[in-house]
Short mmCIF file of C-alpha atoms in Angstrom, two decimals:
data_model
loop_
_atom_site.label_atom_id
_atom_site.label_comp_id
_atom_site.label_asym_id
_atom_site.label_seq_id
_atom_site.Cartn_x
_atom_site.Cartn_y
_atom_site.Cartn_z
CA MET A 230 -3.26 -25.70 13.89
CA LYS A 231 -6.01 -26.08 11.04
CA ILE A 232 -7.86 -23.00 10.37
CA ASP A 233 -11.23 -23.26 8.94
CA LYS A 234 -11.79 -21.12 5.81
CA ALA A 235 -14.99 -22.71 4.30
CA HIS A 236 -16.29 -19.31 4.29
CA CYS A 237 -13.85 -17.55 2.58
CA ARG A 238 -15.03 -15.01 -0.04
CA LEU A 239 -12.10 -15.55 -2.25
CA LEU A 240 -13.10 -19.30 -2.35
CA GLU A 241 -16.31 -18.20 -3.15
CA GLN A 242 -15.55 -17.02 -5.96
CA GLY A 243 -13.22 -19.01 -8.09
CA PHE A 244 -9.65 -17.95 -5.97
CA GLU A 245 -7.61 -19.81 -3.48
CA SER A 246 -7.67 -18.60 -0.14
CA GLY A 247 -4.95 -16.41 1.43
CA ALA A 248 -1.53 -16.99 3.79
CA CYS A 249 -4.45 -14.75 6.26
CA GLU A 250 -3.48 -16.33 9.87
CA VAL A 251 -3.57 -14.23 12.79
CA ALA A 252 -2.68 -13.98 16.44
CA ALA A 253 -5.11 -12.82 18.63
CA GLU A 254 -6.17 -13.52 22.65
CA GLY A 255 -4.00 -16.76 22.89
CA ARG A 256 -5.39 -18.29 19.78
CA ILE A 257 -4.69 -18.14 15.52
CA ASP A 258 -7.52 -17.44 13.41
CA THR A 259 -7.66 -15.66 9.89
CA ALA A 260 -7.70 -12.08 10.31
CA CYS A 261 -11.05 -11.56 8.48
CA ARG A 262 -12.09 -13.04 11.82
CA VAL A 263 -9.99 -11.35 14.43
CA THR A 264 -9.01 -7.63 12.45
CA LEU A 265 -12.62 -7.24 10.74
CA LYS A 266 -16.08 -7.53 12.71
CA TRP A 267 -19.69 -6.62 11.98
CA LYS A 268 -21.91 -4.24 14.86
CA GLY A 269 -25.21 -4.95 12.73
CA GLU A 270 -24.98 -3.53 9.48
CA THR A 271 -21.85 -1.99 9.85
CA PRO A 272 -18.65 -3.18 9.18
CA TYR A 273 -15.31 -2.26 12.05
CA ARG A 274 -11.90 -2.55 11.23
CA LEU A 275 -8.70 -3.06 13.72
CA ILE A 276 -7.29 0.07 12.91
CA GLU A 277 -3.26 0.58 14.57
CA ALA A 278 -2.65 3.80 14.25
CA ALA A 279 -3.28 6.83 11.56
CA HIS A 280 -1.48 9.71 11.07
CA LEU A 281 0.31 11.75 8.27
CA SER A 282 2.86 9.81 7.39
CA ARG A 283 6.08 10.05 5.52
CA PRO A 284 7.33 10.04 3.14
CA GLU A 285 4.08 9.52 1.17
CA HIS A 286 2.77 12.86 2.28
CA TYR A 287 -0.36 12.05 2.83
CA PHE A 288 -2.73 10.42 6.31
CA SER A 289 -2.24 6.74 6.82
CA ILE A 290 -4.87 4.86 8.16
CA TYR A 291 -2.67 1.44 9.82
CA GLN A 292 -4.75 -1.70 9.59
CA SER A 293 -4.16 -4.76 11.55
CA GLY A 294 -4.67 -8.47 10.26
CA CYS A 295 -3.60 -9.02 6.39
CA ASN A 296 -4.27 -12.11 4.27
CA TRP A 297 -0.24 -12.95 4.01
CA SER A 298 2.50 -13.73 6.01
CA CYS A 299 5.07 -12.26 4.53
CA LYS A 300 8.37 -13.59 5.52
CA LYS A 301 10.30 -9.44 5.56
CA CYS A 302 6.55 -7.78 6.66
CA HIS A 303 7.60 -4.44 8.34
CA SER A 304 4.65 -4.37 10.25
CA TRP A 305 4.51 -7.99 12.15
CA SER A 306 3.85 -6.48 15.09
CA PHE A 307 0.35 -5.29 14.34
CA THR A 308 -0.23 -7.38 11.18
CA LYS A 309 -0.12 -11.07 12.28
CA HIS A 310 -0.97 -10.31 15.94
CA ALA A 311 -4.01 -8.54 16.25
CA GLN A 312 -3.55 -5.45 17.69
CA GLY A 313 -5.63 -1.61 17.40
CA LYS A 314 -8.44 0.03 18.26
CA TRP A 315 -11.99 -0.92 16.76
CA MET A 316 -13.33 1.92 14.30
CA SER A 317 -16.35 2.37 11.75
CA PRO A 318 -16.22 3.78 8.84
CA GLU A 319 -17.79 6.92 10.34
CA ASP A 320 -14.93 7.44 12.68
CA ILE A 321 -12.34 7.24 10.00
CA ALA A 322 -14.77 9.77 7.65
CA GLY A 323 -14.48 11.35 10.96
CA MET A 324 -10.68 11.67 10.98
CA ALA A 325 -10.28 12.21 7.12
CA LYS A 326 -12.78 15.69 8.14
CA GLU A 327 -10.08 17.18 10.46
CA TYR A 328 -6.75 15.94 8.21
CA ALA A 329 -9.10 18.22 5.41
CA LYS A 330 -8.33 21.06 7.68
CA ARG A 331 -4.31 20.42 7.86
CA VAL A 332 -4.13 20.57 4.31
CA THR A 333 -1.29 22.14 2.40
CA TYR A 334 -1.08 20.99 -1.11
CA ARG A 335 -3.69 19.69 -3.51
CA GLU A 336 -3.05 17.31 -5.43
CA PRO A 337 -5.26 16.17 -8.89
CA ARG A 338 -6.55 12.46 -8.95
CA GLU A 339 -4.17 11.26 -11.58
CA ARG A 340 -1.55 11.59 -8.68
CA ALA A 341 -3.22 10.76 -6.13
CA THR A 342 0.47 8.09 -4.92
CA SER A 343 2.86 8.19 -2.86
CA TRP A 344 5.61 7.75 -5.74
CA HIS A 345 4.28 11.15 -6.82
CA ALA A 346 5.19 13.06 -3.40
CA HIS A 347 9.30 12.97 -3.97
CA ASP A 348 8.63 15.12 -6.51
CA LEU A 349 7.05 17.53 -4.11
CA CYS A 350 8.91 17.36 -1.16
CA LEU A 351 12.15 15.55 0.43
CA GLY A 352 11.05 15.97 3.49
CA CYS A 353 14.16 17.32 5.01
CA GLY A 354 12.83 20.38 6.43
CA LEU A 355 15.46 23.03 6.12
CA CYS A 356 12.94 25.56 4.81
CA VAL A 357 10.98 25.75 8.16
CA LEU A 358 14.55 24.58 10.55
CA THR A 359 16.87 27.53 8.94
CA GLU A 360 15.48 29.39 6.16
CA LYS A 361 17.37 28.57 3.80
CA ARG A 362 16.39 25.34 1.39
CA SER A 363 18.00 22.24 0.29
CA THR A 364 20.68 22.01 -2.95
CA TYR A 365 17.87 19.59 -3.97
CA CYS A 366 14.80 20.87 -3.21
CA PRO A 367 12.20 20.62 -5.86
CA GLN A 368 11.00 23.82 -5.24
CA LYS A 369 7.57 23.37 -5.12
CA LEU A 370 6.52 24.39 -2.31
CA GLU A 371 6.09 27.28 0.19
CA PRO A 372 7.84 27.34 4.00
CA ASP A 373 4.35 27.43 5.45
CA GLN A 374 3.05 24.29 3.37
CA ILE A 375 5.82 22.47 5.57
CA LEU A 376 4.27 20.87 8.77
CA LEU A 377 6.22 18.61 11.20
CA SER A 378 3.93 15.16 12.07
CA PRO A 379 5.13 11.87 13.63
CA GLN A 380 7.38 10.85 10.49
CA GLY A 381 9.18 13.93 10.07
CA PHE A 382 8.46 17.15 7.76
CA GLY A 383 6.40 17.68 4.51
CA PRO A 384 3.31 19.02 3.33
CA ALA A 385 -0.29 17.44 3.92
CA ARG A 386 -1.93 16.32 0.58
CA ASN A 387 -5.10 15.62 0.36
CA ILE A 388 -4.90 12.05 0.11
CA ILE A 389 -5.92 9.38 2.79
CA ALA A 390 -4.81 5.91 2.42
CA PHE A 391 -5.32 2.25 4.36
CA THR A 392 -2.08 1.00 5.09
CA GLY A 393 -0.45 -1.41 6.65
CA GLY A 394 -2.44 -4.50 6.68
CA ASP A 395 -4.97 -6.04 3.43
CA LEU A 396 -8.10 -7.14 3.27
CA ALA A 397 -9.21 -6.24 0.23
CA CYS A 398 -11.48 -10.11 0.17
CA GLN A 399 -13.46 -8.51 2.45
CA PRO A 400 -14.46 -4.50 0.92
CA GLU A 401 -17.20 -3.87 2.28
CA PHE A 402 -15.08 -1.52 5.43
CA TYR A 403 -13.33 0.48 2.07
CA ILE A 404 -16.84 1.08 0.40
CA GLU A 405 -18.17 2.44 3.00
CA VAL A 406 -14.98 4.43 3.85
CA THR A 407 -14.79 5.63 0.65
CA LYS A 408 -18.16 6.65 0.17
CA ARG A 409 -18.25 8.53 3.09
CA ILE A 410 -14.80 10.22 2.68
CA LYS A 411 -16.03 11.76 -1.04
CA ASP A 412 -19.70 12.54 1.02
CA LEU A 413 -17.36 15.48 2.64
CA ARG A 414 -17.10 17.38 -0.49
CA GLU A 415 -13.31 17.82 0.98
CA GLY A 416 -11.67 16.92 -2.44
CA LEU A 417 -10.02 14.05 -0.91
CA LEU A 418 -8.46 11.16 -3.01
CA VAL A 419 -8.37 7.40 -1.39
CA LEU A 420 -5.76 4.88 -1.93
CA PHE A 421 -5.45 2.40 -1.37
CA GLU A 422 -1.93 0.08 -0.50
CA THR A 423 -2.30 -3.80 -1.80
CA ASN A 424 -0.75 -6.73 -2.06
CA GLY A 425 -3.17 -7.18 -4.56
CA TYR A 426 -5.11 -10.75 -3.58
CA GLY A 427 -8.00 -9.68 -2.23
CA LEU A 428 -9.02 -7.65 -5.86
CA THR A 429 -10.97 -10.09 -7.61
CA PRO A 430 -12.32 -8.63 -10.51
CA GLU A 431 -15.82 -8.65 -8.77
CA ILE A 432 -14.08 -6.67 -5.61
CA LEU A 433 -12.03 -4.37 -8.09
CA ASP A 434 -15.36 -3.71 -9.89
CA LEU A 435 -17.29 -2.51 -6.40
CA LEU A 436 -14.04 0.01 -4.89
CA ALA A 437 -14.32 1.41 -8.76
CA ARG A 438 -18.35 2.30 -7.99
CA ALA A 439 -17.76 3.45 -4.69
CA GLY A 440 -14.92 6.39 -5.97
CA LEU A 441 -11.62 3.83 -4.75
CA ASP A 442 -8.85 6.40 -6.76
CA ALA A 443 -5.70 5.11 -5.92
CA LEU A 444 -4.06 1.26 -6.08
CA TRP A 445 -0.64 0.78 -5.13
CA LEU A 446 0.26 -2.44 -5.47
CA ASP A 447 3.28 -3.84 -4.19
CA ILE A 448 4.45 -6.96 -6.30
CA LYS A 449 6.94 -9.35 -4.21
CA ALA A 450 7.96 -11.14 -7.08
CA TYR A 451 8.10 -12.08 -10.08
CA GLU A 452 9.12 -15.99 -9.74
CA ARG A 453 5.88 -18.23 -8.72
CA GLU A 454 7.68 -20.86 -6.43
CA VAL A 455 10.10 -17.75 -4.61
CA HIS A 456 6.85 -15.56 -4.06
CA GLN A 457 5.18 -19.24 -2.11
CA LYS A 458 7.71 -19.50 -0.23
CA LEU A 459 7.89 -15.68 0.61
CA THR A 460 4.50 -14.26 1.34
CA GLY A 461 2.76 -17.71 1.48
CA VAL A 462 0.35 -17.54 -1.65
CA SER A 463 0.47 -17.80 -5.28
CA ASN A 464 1.10 -14.70 -7.63
CA ASP A 465 -0.62 -16.35 -10.18
CA TRP A 466 -3.52 -13.67 -10.05
CA VAL A 467 -1.45 -10.38 -8.97
CA LEU A 468 0.84 -10.19 -12.24
CA ARG A 469 -2.73 -10.40 -14.22
CA LEU A 470 -4.07 -6.97 -12.29
CA PRO A 471 -1.85 -3.50 -13.48
CA ALA A 472 -3.99 -4.29 -16.41
CA GLU A 473 -7.61 -5.49 -14.66
CA ILE A 474 -6.44 -2.36 -12.51
CA LEU A 475 -6.24 0.26 -15.11
CA LYS A 476 -9.21 -1.32 -17.40
CA ARG A 477 -11.04 0.00 -14.71
CA GLY A 478 -9.68 4.26 -14.20
CA PHE A 479 -7.79 3.84 -11.10
CA VAL A 480 -4.47 5.56 -11.22
CA LEU A 481 -1.82 2.73 -11.05
CA GLU A 482 2.01 2.67 -8.79
CA VAL A 483 4.06 -0.53 -8.63
CA LEU A 484 6.04 -1.21 -6.04
CA SER A 485 8.67 -4.23 -5.95
CA LEU A 486 11.26 -5.11 -2.95
CA TYR A 487 15.22 -6.34 -4.35
CA ILE A 488 15.70 -8.51 -1.55
CA PRO A 489 19.33 -9.93 -1.73
CA GLY A 490 19.02 -14.18 -2.78
CA TRP A 491 15.36 -13.50 -3.04
CA VAL A 492 13.93 -11.01 -5.35
CA GLU A 493 17.06 -9.49 -7.41
CA THR A 494 17.56 -7.74 -10.54
CA ASP A 495 16.41 -10.57 -12.54
CA GLN A 496 13.25 -10.55 -11.42
CA ILE A 497 12.88 -7.06 -11.15
CA ARG A 498 13.48 -6.95 -15.08
CA ARG A 499 10.34 -9.48 -15.04
CA ILE A 500 8.06 -6.96 -13.69
CA ALA A 501 9.23 -4.29 -14.94
CA GLU A 502 8.73 -6.24 -18.15
CA LEU A 503 4.66 -6.88 -17.38
CA LEU A 504 4.38 -2.92 -16.37
CA ALA A 505 5.34 -1.17 -19.15
CA GLY A 506 3.39 -3.83 -21.26
CA VAL A 507 0.63 -2.56 -20.17
CA ASP A 508 1.03 1.07 -20.30
CA PRO A 509 5.12 2.33 -20.18
CA GLU A 510 3.79 5.29 -18.08
CA ILE A 511 2.87 3.45 -14.75
CA PRO A 512 5.02 4.20 -12.14
CA PHE A 513 7.26 2.01 -10.51
CA THR A 514 9.25 2.11 -7.18
CA ILE A 515 12.04 -0.01 -6.32
CA LEU A 516 13.14 -0.61 -2.68
CA ALA A 517 15.67 -1.83 -0.78
CA PHE A 518 14.86 -4.22 1.52
CA PHE A 519 16.12 -4.01 5.40
CA PRO A 520 16.63 -6.85 7.57
CA GLU A 521 13.18 -7.47 9.62
CA TYR A 522 10.53 -10.55 10.87
CA ARG A 523 11.93 -13.96 9.72
CA LEU A 524 14.49 -12.28 7.12
CA ARG A 525 16.51 -11.06 9.61
CA ASP A 526 19.82 -13.10 8.45
CA VAL A 527 19.70 -11.33 5.04
CA PRO A 528 21.24 -7.87 4.52
CA PRO A 529 20.02 -5.01 2.76
CA PRO A 530 21.24 -4.94 -1.27
CA ASN A 531 24.30 -2.46 -1.48
CA LEU A 532 24.01 0.82 -4.02
CA GLU A 533 25.59 -1.22 -7.43
CA GLN A 534 22.59 -3.73 -6.91
CA MET A 535 20.04 -1.19 -6.59
CA LEU A 536 22.04 0.60 -9.41
CA GLY A 537 21.64 -2.92 -11.31
CA ALA A 538 17.89 -3.21 -10.79
CA TYR A 539 17.11 0.49 -11.64
CA ASP A 540 18.69 0.14 -15.54
CA ALA A 541 17.43 -3.19 -15.88
CA ALA A 542 13.83 -1.73 -15.21
CA LYS A 543 14.38 1.26 -17.69
CA ASP A 544 15.41 -0.85 -20.21
CA SER A 545 12.07 -2.59 -20.18
CA GLY A 546 10.35 0.86 -21.38
CA LEU A 547 8.79 2.30 -18.43
CA ARG A 548 9.72 5.79 -18.29
CA ASN A 549 9.03 7.09 -14.57
CA ILE A 550 11.27 4.95 -11.66
CA ARG A 551 12.75 5.65 -8.72
CA LEU A 552 14.72 3.94 -5.81
CA GLY A 553 13.88 4.13 -2.57
CA ASN A 554 15.60 3.57 1.00
#
């Protein structure tokens, strides 16, 4: 089915449109048409869920609809199929205000990341369940700072994050949400987990002016051909983003997935080298792929492969690296 993208915001700014087809009510259309709508001057997004997430230890807003079609997407059931509840920036700000009452640990802006959650609490819950700490406990929190949420134990950090689908190419919703959260004056930090495709210079400037604090950039692959096959789009602009993001004063962390046969040590090394050339302090997470969506026949990496990728990233000069999954 041919999708009309004539009015794509990315095309209007001189970029290529995304791989943004989403199923909705028996038809296929672009994510910005089926998971974003306007009522007068107010933008609404289709939100699948919103809760305190683990192991990030912050409040995550899971969005339906995305401007990419990743073969390995672990959220495909709602990013490529429109579902959820329509919510306005005011609705999100209302949830943020309630969440602020539950915050048990306040991070400074430079730690408004998922990466920093892991040196704070490992999420085992032993200090609550047994009144004894794990041997590996970071020893930074008291048991009364640990809460049980839908995904397990941990603190509630003062961070509100957009996750799931990504429509950064339609920034007005994020701009309005960020402004309203900041207007609460609760000391909440705003993080956007993103593939980066919609973060054009113009949109980055708009988000910076709105007060967005941090960006978690998911770099799917270094090789252009692999990236195209994996996501449906080129990575030409994405690889330039780390420098553009830091230039505008955002806090930045980067994630890459080790996918056997697709994205292995050679590409992770190149991504790490790119980051080290921008700033060797950029936090970098290497996650282990697990079979999902259209890559269910691809096995997860083994420990030796993950450790090899870690060593390669470390050799690049990056100083803040961790493994996950």
